[in-house]
Short mmCIF file of C-alpha atoms and ligand atoms in Angstrom, two decimals:
data_model
loop_
_atom_site.label_atom_id
_atom_site.label_comp_id
_atom_site.label_asym_id
_atom_site.label_seq_id
_atom_site.Cartn_x
_atom_site.Cartn_y
_atom_site.Cartn_z
CA UNK A 1 0.37 -0.33 -0.03
CA UNK A 2 1.41 3.51 -1.34
CA UNK A 3 1.83 5.90 1.93
CA UNK A 4 -1.84 7.72 2.22
CA UNK A 5 0.29 11.35 3.20
CA UNK A 6 1.21 10.57 -1.13
CA UNK A 7 -1.64 10.07 -2.18
CA UNK A 8 -3.20 12.98 -0.19
CA UNK A 9 -1.12 15.46 -2.31
CA UNK A 10 -3.57 13.36 -5.99
CA UNK A 11 -6.80 14.23 -3.91
CA UNK A 12 -8.42 17.43 -4.99
CA UNK A 13 -10.20 18.76 -1.85
CA UNK A 14 -13.52 19.90 -2.00
CA UNK A 15 -14.64 23.86 -2.35
CA UNK A 16 -10.95 24.48 -3.38
CA UNK A 17 -10.57 26.13 -6.88
CA UNK A 18 -8.50 23.75 -8.87
CA UNK A 19 -4.97 25.26 -11.01
CA UNK A 20 -3.64 21.97 -12.70
CA UNK A 21 -0.20 23.61 -12.39
CA UNK A 22 0.03 23.09 -9.05
CA UNK A 23 -0.22 19.28 -9.58
CA UNK A 24 2.63 17.37 -11.58
CA UNK A 25 2.34 15.27 -14.99
CA UNK A 26 5.42 13.12 -14.55
CA UNK A 27 6.03 12.03 -10.63
CA UNK A 28 9.59 10.60 -11.02
CA UNK A 29 10.84 14.20 -11.25
CA UNK A 30 9.71 15.61 -8.19
CA UNK A 31 12.52 15.97 -5.53
CA UNK A 32 11.01 13.08 -3.54
CA UNK A 33 10.96 10.81 -6.51
CA UNK A 34 14.51 11.60 -7.17
CA UNK A 35 15.48 10.55 -4.45
CA UNK A 36 14.76 7.17 -4.70
CA UNK A 37 16.16 6.94 -8.18
CA UNK A 38 13.90 5.97 -11.52
CA UNK A 39 14.56 2.41 -11.95
CA UNK A 40 13.39 1.97 -7.93
CA UNK A 41 9.97 3.91 -8.47
CA UNK A 42 9.65 2.10 -12.02
CA UNK A 43 9.83 -1.27 -10.16
CA UNK A 44 8.11 -0.41 -6.96
CA UNK A 45 5.00 0.76 -8.67
CA UNK A 46 5.29 -2.88 -10.51
CA UNK A 47 5.54 -4.93 -7.49
CA UNK A 48 2.38 -2.45 -6.04
CA UNK A 49 0.43 -3.09 -9.52
CA UNK A 50 1.37 -6.89 -8.98
CA UNK A 51 0.44 -6.78 -5.04
CA UNK A 52 -3.12 -4.80 -5.43
CA UNK A 53 -4.36 -6.39 -8.29
CA UNK A 54 -4.23 -9.52 -6.23
CA UNK A 55 -6.32 -7.74 -3.04
CA UNK A 56 -8.70 -6.38 -5.90
CA UNK A 57 -9.42 -9.62 -7.10
CA UNK A 58 -9.90 -10.30 -3.56
CA UNK A 59 -12.22 -7.18 -1.98
CA UNK A 60 -13.91 -7.76 -5.37
CA UNK A 61 -15.46 -10.87 -4.19
CA UNK A 62 -15.95 -9.02 -0.51
CA UNK A 63 -17.79 -6.99 -2.72
CA UNK A 64 -20.03 -9.45 -4.48
CA UNK A 65 -21.05 -11.63 -1.74
CA UNK A 66 -22.01 -9.34 0.51
CA UNK A 67 -24.10 -7.54 -1.93
CA UNK A 68 -24.06 -4.03 -0.54
CA UNK A 69 -22.76 -1.37 -2.02
CA UNK A 70 -21.41 -1.12 -6.01
CA UNK A 71 -18.13 0.54 -7.19
CA UNK A 72 -17.76 3.36 -9.84
CA UNK A 73 -14.07 4.29 -11.41
CA UNK A 74 -14.84 7.38 -13.80
CA UNK A 75 -11.43 7.87 -16.16
CA UNK A 76 -11.07 11.30 -17.52
CA UNK A 77 -8.14 12.36 -20.05
CA UNK A 78 -7.32 14.15 -22.74
CA UNK A 79 -6.69 11.71 -25.45
CA UNK A 80 -3.39 9.27 -25.50
CA UNK A 81 -3.33 10.15 -21.36
CA UNK A 82 -3.68 5.87 -21.25
CA UNK A 83 -7.29 6.03 -19.93
CA UNK A 84 -7.18 2.09 -21.73
CA UNK A 85 -3.82 1.47 -21.14
CA UNK A 86 -4.45 2.10 -17.04
CA UNK A 87 -8.33 0.46 -16.94
CA UNK A 88 -6.82 -3.05 -18.68
CA UNK A 89 -3.95 -2.95 -16.18
CA UNK A 90 -5.93 -2.19 -12.98
CA UNK A 91 -8.49 -4.43 -13.42
CA UNK A 92 -6.61 -7.02 -15.18
CA UNK A 93 -6.23 -9.91 -12.07
CA UNK A 94 -10.90 -8.97 -10.97
CA UNK A 95 -12.47 -11.95 -12.60
CA UNK A 96 -14.70 -10.48 -15.25
CA UNK A 97 -17.88 -11.51 -14.00
CA UNK A 98 -17.30 -8.75 -11.43
CA UNK A 99 -16.62 -5.66 -13.25
CA UNK A 100 -18.33 -3.79 -16.42
CA UNK A 101 -16.18 -1.38 -18.95
CA UNK A 102 -18.93 1.47 -20.74
CA UNK A 103 -17.08 3.35 -23.30
CA UNK A 104 -18.97 6.76 -23.53
CA UNK A 105 -18.49 8.11 -26.97
CA UNK A 106 -20.55 10.82 -29.27
CA UNK A 107 -23.99 11.30 -27.72
CA UNK A 108 -26.43 9.51 -30.49
CA UNK A 109 -29.58 11.95 -31.74
CA UNK A 110 -31.94 9.23 -29.45
CA UNK A 111 -29.34 9.55 -26.41
CA UNK A 112 -29.71 13.81 -27.16
CA UNK A 113 -33.38 14.04 -26.83
CA UNK A 114 -33.00 12.44 -23.32
CA UNK A 115 -31.91 14.30 -20.55
CA UNK A 116 -28.17 14.14 -20.46
CA UNK A 117 -27.21 11.93 -17.60
CA UNK A 118 -30.22 9.73 -19.42
CA UNK A 119 -27.62 7.11 -20.83
CA UNK A 120 -25.45 6.98 -18.31
CA UNK A 121 -27.58 6.06 -15.17
CA UNK A 122 -28.34 3.05 -17.84
CA UNK A 123 -24.98 1.74 -17.63
CA UNK A 124 -24.53 2.12 -13.65
CA UNK A 125 -22.96 -1.15 -12.32
CA UNK A 126 -25.20 -3.67 -9.98
CA UNK A 127 -24.55 -4.09 -6.02
CA UNK A 128 -21.36 -6.12 -6.25
CA UNK A 129 -19.92 -4.86 -8.78
CA UNK A 130 -17.98 -2.72 -10.54
CA UNK A 131 -18.43 -0.47 -13.11
CA UNK A 132 -15.97 1.83 -15.24
CA UNK A 133 -16.97 4.87 -17.00
CA UNK A 134 -14.19 5.42 -19.54
CA UNK A 135 -15.46 9.08 -20.35
CA UNK A 136 -18.97 10.11 -18.49
CA UNK A 137 -21.39 12.39 -17.41
CA UNK A 138 -17.93 14.81 -16.59
CA UNK A 139 -17.79 15.24 -21.44
CA UNK A 140 -20.69 16.75 -20.40
CA UNK A 141 -19.66 19.50 -18.75
CA UNK A 142 -15.55 19.47 -21.13
CA UNK A 143 -15.61 18.58 -23.97
CA UNK A 144 -19.36 20.10 -24.50
CA UNK A 145 -18.29 23.29 -22.80
CA UNK A 146 -15.43 23.74 -25.41
CA UNK A 147 -17.96 23.10 -28.50
CA UNK A 148 -20.86 24.28 -27.29
CA UNK A 149 -22.04 23.45 -30.46
CA UNK A 150 -22.54 19.98 -30.05
CA UNK A 151 -24.47 20.24 -27.07
CA UNK A 152 -28.17 19.01 -29.03
CA UNK A 153 -32.16 20.23 -29.84
CA UNK A 154 -33.43 22.13 -28.08
CA UNK A 155 -30.59 23.26 -25.82
CA UNK A 156 -28.89 27.15 -25.54
CA UNK A 157 -26.98 27.74 -28.45
CA UNK A 158 -24.56 29.95 -25.98
CA UNK A 159 -25.26 28.70 -22.60
CA UNK A 160 -23.89 30.45 -19.96
CA UNK A 161 -21.82 30.63 -16.84
CA UNK A 162 -25.33 29.76 -15.59
CA UNK A 163 -25.99 26.58 -17.56
CA UNK A 164 -22.40 25.33 -16.82
CA UNK A 165 -23.55 25.77 -13.13
CA UNK A 166 -26.57 23.71 -13.78
CA UNK A 167 -24.33 20.83 -14.90
CA UNK A 168 -21.94 20.82 -12.35
CA UNK A 169 -25.36 21.08 -9.33
CA UNK A 170 -27.11 17.84 -11.43
CA UNK A 171 -23.96 15.85 -11.35
CA UNK A 172 -23.38 16.26 -7.61
CA UNK A 173 -26.58 15.59 -6.82
CA UNK A 174 -27.04 12.83 -8.92
CA UNK A 175 -22.97 11.28 -7.05
CA UNK A 176 -25.06 12.65 -3.89
CA UNK A 177 -27.84 10.03 -4.72
CA UNK A 178 -25.83 7.08 -6.01
CA UNK A 179 -23.87 8.01 -2.78
CA UNK A 180 -26.80 7.21 -0.49
CA UNK A 181 -27.81 4.36 -2.35
CA UNK A 182 -24.84 2.41 -1.51
CA UNK A 183 -22.32 3.51 -4.31
CA UNK A 184 -18.82 4.22 -3.98
CA UNK A 185 -17.98 6.73 -7.08
CA UNK A 186 -14.11 7.15 -7.17
CA UNK A 187 -12.76 9.65 -10.09
CA UNK A 188 -10.15 10.02 -11.68
CA UNK A 189 -7.93 13.25 -14.18
CA UNK A 190 -5.65 11.47 -16.33
CA UNK A 191 -3.23 14.44 -15.86
CA UNK A 192 -0.38 14.25 -19.90
CA UNK A 193 1.87 16.70 -20.33
CA UNK A 194 0.78 18.92 -23.56
CA UNK A 195 4.54 17.44 -24.67
CA UNK A 196 4.55 13.96 -23.72
CA UNK A 197 0.58 13.62 -25.52
CA UNK A 198 2.78 15.30 -28.61
CA UNK A 199 5.20 12.68 -28.23
CA UNK A 200 2.34 9.98 -27.51
CA UNK A 201 0.83 11.32 -31.01
CA UNK A 202 4.22 11.37 -33.13
CA UNK A 203 4.93 8.00 -31.91
CA UNK A 204 1.00 6.76 -33.21
CA UNK A 205 2.50 8.34 -36.56
CA UNK A 206 5.77 6.77 -36.91
CA UNK A 207 5.00 2.96 -35.09
CA UNK A 208 3.25 0.95 -37.94
CA UNK A 209 1.88 -1.35 -34.80
CA UNK A 210 0.37 1.99 -33.49
CA UNK A 211 -0.95 4.13 -36.64
CA UNK A 212 -4.42 2.56 -35.76
CA UNK A 213 -4.50 4.38 -32.59
CA UNK A 214 -3.67 8.13 -34.38
CA UNK A 215 -6.80 10.23 -34.84
CA UNK A 216 -7.19 13.63 -36.83
CA UNK A 217 -10.07 14.43 -34.47
CA UNK A 218 -7.06 13.84 -31.68
CA UNK A 219 -4.89 16.69 -33.63
CA UNK A 220 -7.85 19.19 -33.58
CA UNK A 221 -9.21 18.32 -29.93
CA UNK A 222 -5.13 19.43 -28.89
CA UNK A 223 -5.42 22.77 -30.85
CA UNK A 224 -8.21 23.45 -27.93
CA UNK A 225 -5.68 22.50 -25.34
CA UNK A 226 -5.27 25.78 -22.63
CA UNK A 227 -9.34 25.49 -23.61
CA UNK A 228 -10.14 22.01 -21.98
CA UNK A 229 -7.73 22.60 -19.16
CA UNK A 230 -9.78 25.17 -17.98
CA UNK A 231 -12.81 22.85 -18.60
CA UNK A 232 -10.91 20.19 -16.25
CA UNK A 233 -10.16 23.05 -13.74
CA UNK A 234 -13.86 24.28 -13.01
CA UNK A 235 -15.40 20.88 -13.34
CA UNK A 236 -12.75 19.56 -11.44
CA UNK A 237 -13.49 22.54 -8.71
CA UNK A 238 -17.15 22.27 -8.54
CA UNK A 239 -17.02 18.66 -8.58
CA UNK A 240 -14.64 17.19 -6.37
CA UNK A 241 -17.12 16.01 -3.11
CA UNK A 242 -15.80 14.45 0.53
CA UNK A 243 -18.13 11.43 -0.85
CA UNK A 244 -16.85 11.53 -4.97
CA UNK A 245 -13.72 13.04 -4.80
CA UNK A 246 -11.30 13.86 -8.10
CA UNK A 247 -7.82 12.17 -7.68
CA UNK A 248 -5.41 14.17 -10.45
CA UNK A 249 -3.05 11.01 -11.36
CA UNK A 250 0.37 12.40 -12.76
CA UNK A 251 -0.03 10.98 -15.79
CA UNK A 252 3.25 11.42 -18.18
CA UNK A 253 4.74 8.00 -16.50
CA UNK A 254 2.37 5.16 -16.81
CA UNK A 255 2.98 2.94 -14.37
CA UNK A 256 3.05 5.78 -11.89
CA UNK A 257 -0.12 6.41 -13.26
CA UNK A 258 -1.21 2.29 -12.70
CA UNK A 259 -0.15 1.95 -9.89
CA UNK A 260 -1.54 5.18 -8.36
CA UNK A 261 -4.42 4.03 -9.26
CA UNK A 262 -5.00 0.53 -8.49
CA UNK A 263 -3.82 1.47 -4.68
CA UNK A 264 -6.36 4.33 -4.18
CA UNK A 265 -9.06 2.34 -6.08
CA UNK A 266 -7.95 -0.63 -3.67
CA UNK A 267 -7.93 0.88 -1.01
CA UNK A 268 -11.36 2.95 -1.47
CA UNK A 269 -13.10 -0.53 -1.70
CA UNK A 270 -11.14 -1.84 1.78
CA UNK A 271 -11.67 0.81 3.70
CA UNK A 272 -15.42 -0.28 3.37
CA UNK A 273 -14.92 -3.14 5.39
CA UNK A 274 -17.43 -4.61 3.87
CA UNK A 275 -17.48 -8.60 5.91
CA UNK A 276 -18.76 -11.45 4.57
CA UNK A 277 -22.66 -12.20 5.04
CA UNK A 278 -22.95 -14.03 8.41
CA UNK A 279 -24.60 -17.72 7.95
CA UNK A 280 -27.47 -18.32 10.18
CA UNK A 281 -27.69 -21.59 12.58
CA UNK A 282 -30.76 -22.67 10.78
CA UNK A 283 -28.62 -22.55 7.17
CA UNK A 284 -25.89 -24.17 9.48
CA UNK A 285 -27.43 -26.67 10.30
CA UNK A 286 -28.08 -27.57 6.71
CA UNK A 287 -24.33 -27.06 6.03
CA UNK A 288 -23.31 -29.58 7.93
CA UNK A 289 -26.35 -31.60 6.67
CA UNK A 290 -24.88 -31.87 3.05
CA UNK A 291 -21.80 -31.66 4.49
CA UNK A 292 -22.24 -35.06 6.09
CA UNK A 293 -24.74 -37.28 3.18
CA UNK A 294 -21.58 -36.06 1.15
CA UNK A 295 -19.13 -37.31 2.96
CA UNK A 296 -21.50 -41.01 3.72
CA UNK A 297 -19.59 -43.76 1.05
CA UNK A 298 -22.04 -43.60 -2.13
CA UNK A 299 -24.26 -46.74 -3.19
CA UNK A 300 -22.83 -48.59 -6.28
CA UNK A 301 -24.23 -47.22 -9.06
CA UNK A 302 -26.74 -48.79 -10.89
CA UNK A 303 -28.02 -49.06 -14.65
CA UNK A 304 -31.30 -47.82 -13.56
CA UNK A 305 -29.90 -44.81 -11.86
CA UNK A 306 -27.47 -44.41 -14.47
CA UNK A 307 -30.45 -43.97 -17.09
CA UNK A 308 -32.53 -41.06 -15.39
P1 ATP B 401 -9.84 5.56 -28.05
O1 ATP B 401 -9.40 7.19 -28.40
O2 ATP B 401 -8.16 5.60 -26.94
O3 ATP B 401 -10.62 4.43 -28.81
P2 ATP B 401 -11.38 7.57 -26.94
O4 ATP B 401 -12.79 7.33 -25.59
O5 ATP B 401 -10.92 9.09 -27.62
O6 ATP B 401 -11.01 6.04 -26.91
P3 ATP B 401 -12.80 8.05 -29.35
O7 ATP B 401 -13.93 7.59 -30.37
O8 ATP B 401 -11.50 8.29 -30.19
O9 ATP B 401 -12.70 7.12 -28.07
O10 ATP B 401 -13.75 9.30 -29.02
C1 ATP B 401 -14.78 9.62 -28.28
C2 ATP B 401 -15.08 11.27 -28.32
O11 ATP B 401 -16.49 11.11 -28.25
C3 ATP B 401 -13.91 11.30 -27.66
O12 ATP B 401 -14.20 13.28 -28.28
C4 ATP B 401 -15.42 12.07 -26.64
O13 ATP B 401 -15.17 14.21 -26.44
C5 ATP B 401 -16.03 12.19 -27.50
N1 ATP B 401 -17.65 12.01 -26.41
C6 ATP B 401 -17.85 11.61 -25.00
N2 ATP B 401 -18.99 11.68 -24.61
C7 ATP B 401 -19.21 12.84 -25.39
C8 ATP B 401 -21.14 14.12 -25.19
N3 ATP B 401 -21.69 13.59 -24.30
N4 ATP B 401 -20.80 14.77 -25.94
C9 ATP B 401 -19.85 14.73 -26.67
N5 ATP B 401 -18.63 13.50 -27.28
C10 ATP B 401 -18.40 13.09 -26.34
MG1 MG B 402 -9.67 9.35 -29.10
#
């Protein structure tokens, strides 16, 4: 487990105004990290990931057995920040039946005809499961804030500050509703530097195995970098709460991001203090009777029992 004090520096304190420049994108560049050395950090990060993967699998089983809570993990980031890889690595040890991933793309005409939370509500995890939103309702105050023309029919063409305030309020109320109904909500912004995004895009253009990952639309969005950073700062400031906190994860080093997310998720679920359901006296007696029956020597099988 990573020292909780270290983790605390990545949490957006509720009620504070976020300035993303105050959050690092490359944690290995910090003084604390440089004392350790990059090789040691890389090694330690991979150990943490391996340890927490096992713990996460165990705690997911407990989540399923206790049947009182669900977990919703939200991932938001600029393109090429590593959302997919982080989700894949962190969840790779968990029973696939215990988790579900939804990737949200541009909304359909039908989705645009509903309230903006509709399509996400339908994708919420049931009790006992971990649901992952790869992009989420936060797109509706991020990409759409940068491109208000994508708001859809029946919406203002030039939304004012009040319009976005109301959306933040809706989101906070929605998350309050989820928390009250047993959903643990954890939100991760994978914080990538513009320079590292450029390097990753160039890699996609140079390495034939990565050509498929390149999208011209991503290049177009890169031109709006500043607007996106502002939209993120505003959204993170308005919606980080005790019950659904935002984490700003340094994402320039993939191994750092993965270890941090794995640790935060595992620790938060463990902190729910779940317990396996207690078996009643009556049920215990039935279990013992079944065991005694199974332990008795079976009678030889007859031809009749074969047929039936
Ligand atoms: P990858 O590129 O790694 O496969 P991705 O999440 O970037 O994954 P894309 O299909 O490339 O997936 O992009 C999805 C696009 O859909 C993004 O540009 C995102 O901003 C956009 N999108 C998601 N939700 C909304 C929304 N509510 N309104 C408008 N656009 C949205
Ligand atoms: Mg994309």
